mmCIF file of C-alpha atoms in Angstrom:
data_model
loop_
_atom_site.group_PDB
_atom_site.id
_atom_site.type_symbol
_atom_site.label_atom_id
_atom_site.label_comp_id
_atom_site.label_asym_id
_atom_site.label_seq_id
_atom_site.Cartn_x
_atom_site.Cartn_y
_atom_site.Cartn_z
ATOM 1 C CA UNK L 176 17.338 -14.896 15.294
ATOM 2 C CA UNK L 177 19.269 -18.636 15.227
ATOM 3 C CA UNK L 178 21.764 -19.116 12.613
ATOM 4 C CA UNK L 179 19.876 -22.658 11.477
ATOM 5 C CA UNK L 180 16.794 -19.565 10.323
ATOM 6 C CA UNK L 181 18.870 -17.060 9.249
ATOM 7 C CA UNK L 182 20.720 -19.753 6.836
ATOM 8 C CA UNK L 183 17.667 -20.819 6.083
ATOM 9 C CA UNK L 184 16.050 -17.121 5.261
ATOM 10 C CA UNK L 185 19.056 -16.524 3.269
ATOM 11 C CA UNK L 186 18.575 -19.277 0.997
ATOM 12 C CA UNK L 187 14.823 -18.846 0.553
ATOM 13 C CA UNK L 188 16.010 -14.540 -0.457
ATOM 14 C CA UNK L 189 18.699 -15.400 -3.081
ATOM 15 C CA UNK L 190 16.680 -14.974 -6.607
ATOM 16 C CA UNK L 191 18.953 -18.116 -7.602
ATOM 17 C CA UNK L 192 17.672 -20.292 -5.646
ATOM 18 C CA UNK L 193 16.070 -23.361 -7.789
ATOM 19 C CA UNK L 194 11.806 -23.761 -6.561
ATOM 20 C CA UNK L 195 13.083 -27.237 -5.578
ATOM 21 C CA UNK L 196 15.580 -25.591 -3.161
ATOM 22 C CA UNK L 197 12.814 -22.964 -2.564
ATOM 23 C CA UNK L 198 9.949 -24.716 -0.646
ATOM 24 C CA UNK L 199 11.995 -26.630 0.471
ATOM 25 C CA UNK L 200 13.758 -24.474 2.243
ATOM 26 C CA UNK L 201 10.287 -22.736 3.207
ATOM 27 C CA UNK L 202 8.559 -25.750 4.173
ATOM 28 C CA UNK L 203 11.753 -26.220 6.632
ATOM 29 C CA UNK L 204 10.647 -22.398 7.695
ATOM 30 C CA UNK L 205 7.118 -22.926 8.399
ATOM 31 C CA UNK L 206 7.734 -25.574 10.073
ATOM 32 C CA UNK L 207 9.876 -23.856 12.969
ATOM 33 C CA UNK L 208 7.160 -20.774 12.970
ATOM 34 C CA UNK L 209 3.948 -23.043 13.655
ATOM 35 C CA UNK L 210 6.385 -24.717 16.229
ATOM 36 C CA UNK L 211 7.245 -21.629 18.025
ATOM 37 C CA UNK L 212 3.639 -20.470 16.998
ATOM 38 C CA UNK L 213 2.565 -23.263 19.579
ATOM 39 C CA UNK L 214 4.618 -22.104 22.543
ATOM 40 C CA UNK L 215 1.915 -19.251 22.880
ATOM 41 C CA UNK L 216 -1.182 -21.619 23.618
ATOM 42 C CA UNK L 217 -1.816 -22.257 26.927
ATOM 43 C CA UNK L 218 -0.986 -25.400 29.131
ATOM 44 C CA UNK L 219 -2.509 -27.611 31.716
ATOM 45 C CA UNK L 220 -0.949 -29.871 34.210
ATOM 46 C CA UNK L 221 -0.982 -33.531 33.316
ATOM 47 C CA UNK L 222 -0.028 -36.548 35.202
ATOM 48 C CA UNK L 223 1.134 -39.692 33.034
ATOM 49 C CA UNK L 224 2.366 -42.741 34.119
ATOM 50 C CA UNK L 225 6.170 -43.689 32.038
ATOM 51 C CA UNK L 226 6.656 -47.353 31.130
ATOM 52 C CA UNK L 227 8.560 -47.929 34.661
ATOM 53 C CA UNK L 228 5.322 -47.608 36.310
ATOM 54 C CA UNK L 229 6.464 -43.804 37.978
ATOM 55 C CA UNK L 230 3.956 -40.693 37.833
ATOM 56 C CA UNK L 231 5.300 -37.850 35.613
ATOM 57 C CA UNK L 232 4.162 -34.571 36.025
ATOM 58 C CA UNK L 233 3.803 -32.778 32.675
ATOM 59 C CA UNK L 234 1.799 -30.195 31.280
ATOM 60 C CA UNK L 235 -1.131 -31.036 27.656
ATOM 61 C CA UNK L 236 -2.416 -28.032 25.384
ATOM 62 C CA UNK L 237 -5.790 -26.720 26.577
ATOM 63 C CA UNK L 238 -8.061 -25.672 23.888
ATOM 64 C CA UNK L 239 -8.879 -26.810 20.254
ATOM 65 C CA UNK L 240 -6.660 -25.270 16.962
ATOM 66 C CA UNK L 241 -7.657 -24.117 13.591
ATOM 67 C CA UNK L 242 -5.308 -23.243 10.827
ATOM 68 C CA UNK L 243 -6.855 -19.937 8.856
ATOM 69 C CA UNK L 244 -4.983 -19.782 5.569
ATOM 70 C CA UNK L 245 -4.825 -16.612 2.967
ATOM 71 C CA UNK L 246 -5.302 -17.393 -0.169
ATOM 72 C CA UNK L 247 -2.739 -18.342 -2.398
ATOM 73 C CA UNK L 248 -0.053 -18.296 -0.980
ATOM 74 C CA UNK L 249 -1.018 -19.273 3.094
ATOM 75 C CA UNK L 250 -1.805 -21.955 1.359
ATOM 76 C CA UNK L 251 1.764 -23.090 1.156
ATOM 77 C CA UNK L 252 1.967 -22.927 4.745
ATOM 78 C CA UNK L 253 -0.887 -25.687 5.737
ATOM 79 C CA UNK L 254 1.110 -28.595 5.041
ATOM 80 C CA UNK L 255 3.694 -27.163 7.857
ATOM 81 C CA UNK L 256 0.750 -27.256 10.237
ATOM 82 C CA UNK L 257 -0.386 -30.318 9.225
ATOM 83 C CA UNK L 258 2.782 -31.829 9.975
ATOM 84 C CA UNK L 259 2.550 -30.332 13.504
ATOM 85 C CA UNK L 260 -0.944 -31.054 14.337
ATOM 86 C CA UNK L 261 -1.878 -33.794 12.783
ATOM 87 C CA UNK L 262 -5.783 -33.690 11.630
ATOM 88 C CA UNK L 263 -6.123 -30.456 12.259
ATOM 89 C CA UNK L 264 -8.993 -28.365 10.150
ATOM 90 C CA UNK L 265 -7.724 -25.504 8.068
ATOM 91 C CA UNK L 266 -10.299 -22.448 6.670
ATOM 92 C CA UNK L 267 -9.670 -20.688 3.715
ATOM 93 C CA UNK L 268 -10.580 -17.013 3.559
ATOM 94 C CA UNK L 269 -9.815 -14.601 -0.018
ATOM 95 C CA UNK L 270 -9.119 -11.069 -0.039
ATOM 96 C CA UNK L 271 -8.356 -9.029 -2.795
ATOM 97 C CA UNK L 272 -8.240 -5.688 -4.043
ATOM 98 C CA UNK L 273 -11.228 -3.635 -4.833
ATOM 99 C CA UNK L 274 -10.529 -1.940 -8.247
ATOM 100 C CA UNK L 275 -12.987 0.789 -7.183
ATOM 101 C CA UNK L 276 -12.423 1.640 -4.260
ATOM 102 C CA UNK L 277 -8.535 0.490 -4.177
ATOM 103 C CA UNK L 278 -9.206 -1.428 -0.452
ATOM 104 C CA UNK L 279 -9.172 -4.738 0.338
ATOM 105 C CA UNK L 280 -12.780 -7.092 0.591
ATOM 106 C CA UNK L 281 -13.583 -10.565 1.369
ATOM 107 C CA UNK L 282 -14.508 -12.302 -1.976
ATOM 108 C CA UNK L 283 -14.351 -16.049 0.260
ATOM 109 C CA UNK L 284 -14.644 -17.062 3.230
ATOM 110 C CA UNK L 285 -14.811 -20.603 4.547
ATOM 111 C CA UNK L 286 -14.357 -22.204 8.216
ATOM 112 C CA UNK L 287 -14.530 -24.487 10.859
ATOM 113 C CA UNK L 288 -18.613 -24.550 12.407
ATOM 114 C CA UNK L 289 -16.991 -24.342 15.984
ATOM 115 C CA UNK L 290 -13.854 -21.942 15.442
ATOM 116 C CA UNK L 291 -15.437 -19.199 18.057
ATOM 117 C CA UNK L 292 -13.901 -21.999 20.612
ATOM 118 C CA UNK L 293 -10.971 -22.230 19.162
ATOM 119 C CA UNK L 294 -7.185 -20.922 18.748
ATOM 120 C CA UNK L 295 -6.417 -19.681 14.953
ATOM 121 C CA UNK L 296 -3.408 -19.680 13.506
ATOM 122 C CA UNK L 297 -3.790 -16.993 10.601
ATOM 123 C CA UNK L 298 -1.619 -18.238 7.797
ATOM 124 C CA UNK L 299 0.457 -15.788 5.476
ATOM 125 C CA UNK L 300 3.818 -15.750 4.419
ATOM 126 C CA UNK L 301 4.377 -12.310 4.009
ATOM 127 C CA UNK L 302 3.331 -8.735 5.050
ATOM 128 C CA UNK L 303 3.597 -5.613 3.523
ATOM 129 C CA UNK L 304 1.034 -3.001 4.166
ATOM 130 C CA UNK L 305 -0.944 -5.079 6.272
ATOM 131 C CA UNK L 306 -4.679 -4.576 4.234
ATOM 132 C CA UNK L 307 -5.260 -8.493 3.760
ATOM 133 C CA UNK L 308 -4.269 -9.714 7.448
ATOM 134 C CA UNK L 309 -7.001 -7.037 9.052
ATOM 135 C CA UNK L 310 -9.043 -7.756 6.853
ATOM 136 C CA UNK L 311 -9.112 -11.513 7.360
ATOM 137 C CA UNK L 312 -9.314 -10.407 11.438
ATOM 138 C CA UNK L 313 -12.002 -8.666 11.702
ATOM 139 C CA UNK L 314 -13.688 -11.634 9.537
ATOM 140 C CA UNK L 315 -12.478 -13.906 12.252
ATOM 141 C CA UNK L 316 -13.832 -11.881 14.900
ATOM 142 C CA UNK L 317 -16.915 -11.584 13.168
ATOM 143 C CA UNK L 318 -16.905 -15.041 13.313
ATOM 144 C CA UNK L 319 -16.733 -15.195 16.561
ATOM 145 C CA UNK L 320 -12.978 -15.777 17.290
ATOM 146 C CA UNK L 321 -11.350 -13.902 20.155
ATOM 147 C CA UNK L 322 -8.490 -11.266 19.195
ATOM 148 C CA UNK L 323 -6.233 -12.717 21.791
ATOM 149 C CA UNK L 324 -6.809 -16.120 20.395
ATOM 150 C CA UNK L 325 -5.142 -15.232 17.153
ATOM 151 C CA UNK L 326 -1.357 -16.324 16.767
ATOM 152 C CA UNK L 327 -0.412 -14.524 12.832
ATOM 153 C CA UNK L 328 2.325 -17.210 11.469
ATOM 154 C CA UNK L 329 4.545 -14.982 9.250
ATOM 155 C CA UNK L 330 7.589 -15.907 7.410
ATOM 156 C CA UNK L 331 8.788 -11.390 6.223
ATOM 157 C CA UNK L 332 6.806 -8.368 7.274
ATOM 158 C CA UNK L 333 7.025 -4.776 7.157
ATOM 159 C CA UNK L 334 7.744 -3.169 9.869
ATOM 160 C CA UNK L 335 4.880 -0.804 9.084
ATOM 161 C CA UNK L 336 2.183 -3.551 8.606
ATOM 162 C CA UNK L 337 3.308 -5.181 11.528
ATOM 163 C CA UNK L 338 2.651 -2.060 13.168
ATOM 164 C CA UNK L 339 -0.838 -0.898 11.129
ATOM 165 C CA UNK L 340 -2.047 -4.603 12.725
ATOM 166 C CA UNK L 341 -1.071 -4.284 16.132
ATOM 167 C CA UNK L 342 -1.714 -0.667 16.484
ATOM 168 C CA UNK L 343 -5.402 -1.991 15.306
ATOM 169 C CA UNK L 344 -5.221 -5.778 17.346
ATOM 170 C CA UNK L 345 -2.925 -4.437 20.202
ATOM 171 C CA UNK L 346 -3.727 -8.793 21.445
ATOM 172 C CA UNK L 347 -2.630 -10.365 18.498
ATOM 173 C CA UNK L 348 0.373 -12.660 18.415
ATOM 174 C CA UNK L 349 2.443 -12.086 15.980
ATOM 175 C CA UNK L 350 4.864 -15.304 15.014
ATOM 176 C CA UNK L 351 7.338 -14.052 12.310
ATOM 177 C CA UNK L 352 10.742 -15.207 10.237
ATOM 178 C CA UNK L 353 12.341 -11.635 10.099
ATOM 179 C CA UNK L 354 10.657 -7.992 10.282
ATOM 180 C CA UNK L 355 12.209 -5.899 7.384
ATOM 181 C CA UNK L 356 13.714 -2.197 5.909
ATOM 182 C CA UNK L 357 10.078 -1.262 4.603
ATOM 183 C CA UNK L 358 8.197 -1.138 1.460
ATOM 184 C CA UNK L 359 9.676 0.796 -1.921
ATOM 185 C CA UNK L 360 6.479 2.816 -3.568
ATOM 186 C CA UNK L 361 5.037 -0.363 -5.412
ATOM 187 C CA UNK L 362 4.001 -1.531 -2.255
ATOM 188 C CA UNK L 363 6.682 -4.541 -2.379
ATOM 189 C CA UNK L 364 8.782 -5.524 0.692
ATOM 190 C CA UNK L 365 12.297 -4.327 0.663
ATOM 191 C CA UNK L 366 14.590 -6.479 1.283
ATOM 192 C CA UNK L 367 11.734 -9.444 0.360
ATOM 193 C CA UNK L 368 12.492 -11.866 -1.840
ATOM 194 C CA UNK L 369 9.853 -11.367 -4.575
ATOM 195 C CA UNK L 370 6.487 -12.951 -4.825
ATOM 196 C CA UNK L 371 6.518 -15.935 -2.187
ATOM 197 C CA UNK L 372 3.144 -17.391 -3.350
ATOM 198 C CA UNK L 373 4.453 -17.422 -7.108
ATOM 199 C CA UNK L 374 7.458 -18.766 -6.229
ATOM 200 C CA UNK L 375 6.491 -21.781 -3.811
ATOM 201 C CA UNK L 376 3.876 -22.288 -6.893
ATOM 202 C CA UNK L 377 5.523 -22.179 -9.552
ATOM 203 C CA UNK L 378 3.945 -19.627 -11.455
ATOM 204 C CA UNK L 379 6.232 -17.286 -12.035
ATOM 205 C CA UNK L 380 6.371 -15.786 -15.331
#
């Protein structure tokens, strides 16, 4: 981890950080993570001619991408993706725990029609048990997305959540800022940063 990223994470973890600063510095972290995620996309050789009339041997991204945010906290990461990838298509998935079975349940899904032909940046800032993210990946696979084309972009994850995801989806790529120590009995990440969605959207009690 770079000193810059560590400093940004320290700010957003601080319980005394005002909401305006929390949003500003979270957005900076999100953009860094999206930029890192793009490094995992395949490229092809491409030659261009510079203004000096000289050919330059470079590369271009191969294939198209889209974002999928896990509502509601994942929606906070959409602007960071748009800042880097203009006109990017973004799908949404709502997954909540079924009170009867205590298992993640899909309540809403709206994905690009051609998502099976795209690389998918799956957006969710916090990964605790991994239940919601795993359910979302199952939705993506059912829509025809290849497992190796899913990049999970995340700020903080627990070791248990990351392990659960990779055990079930070994071809998945996880791009995260930090892996924390673990979870408490209520399945909150420790040391964590609290409820990311509430702090970002200003809906704390």
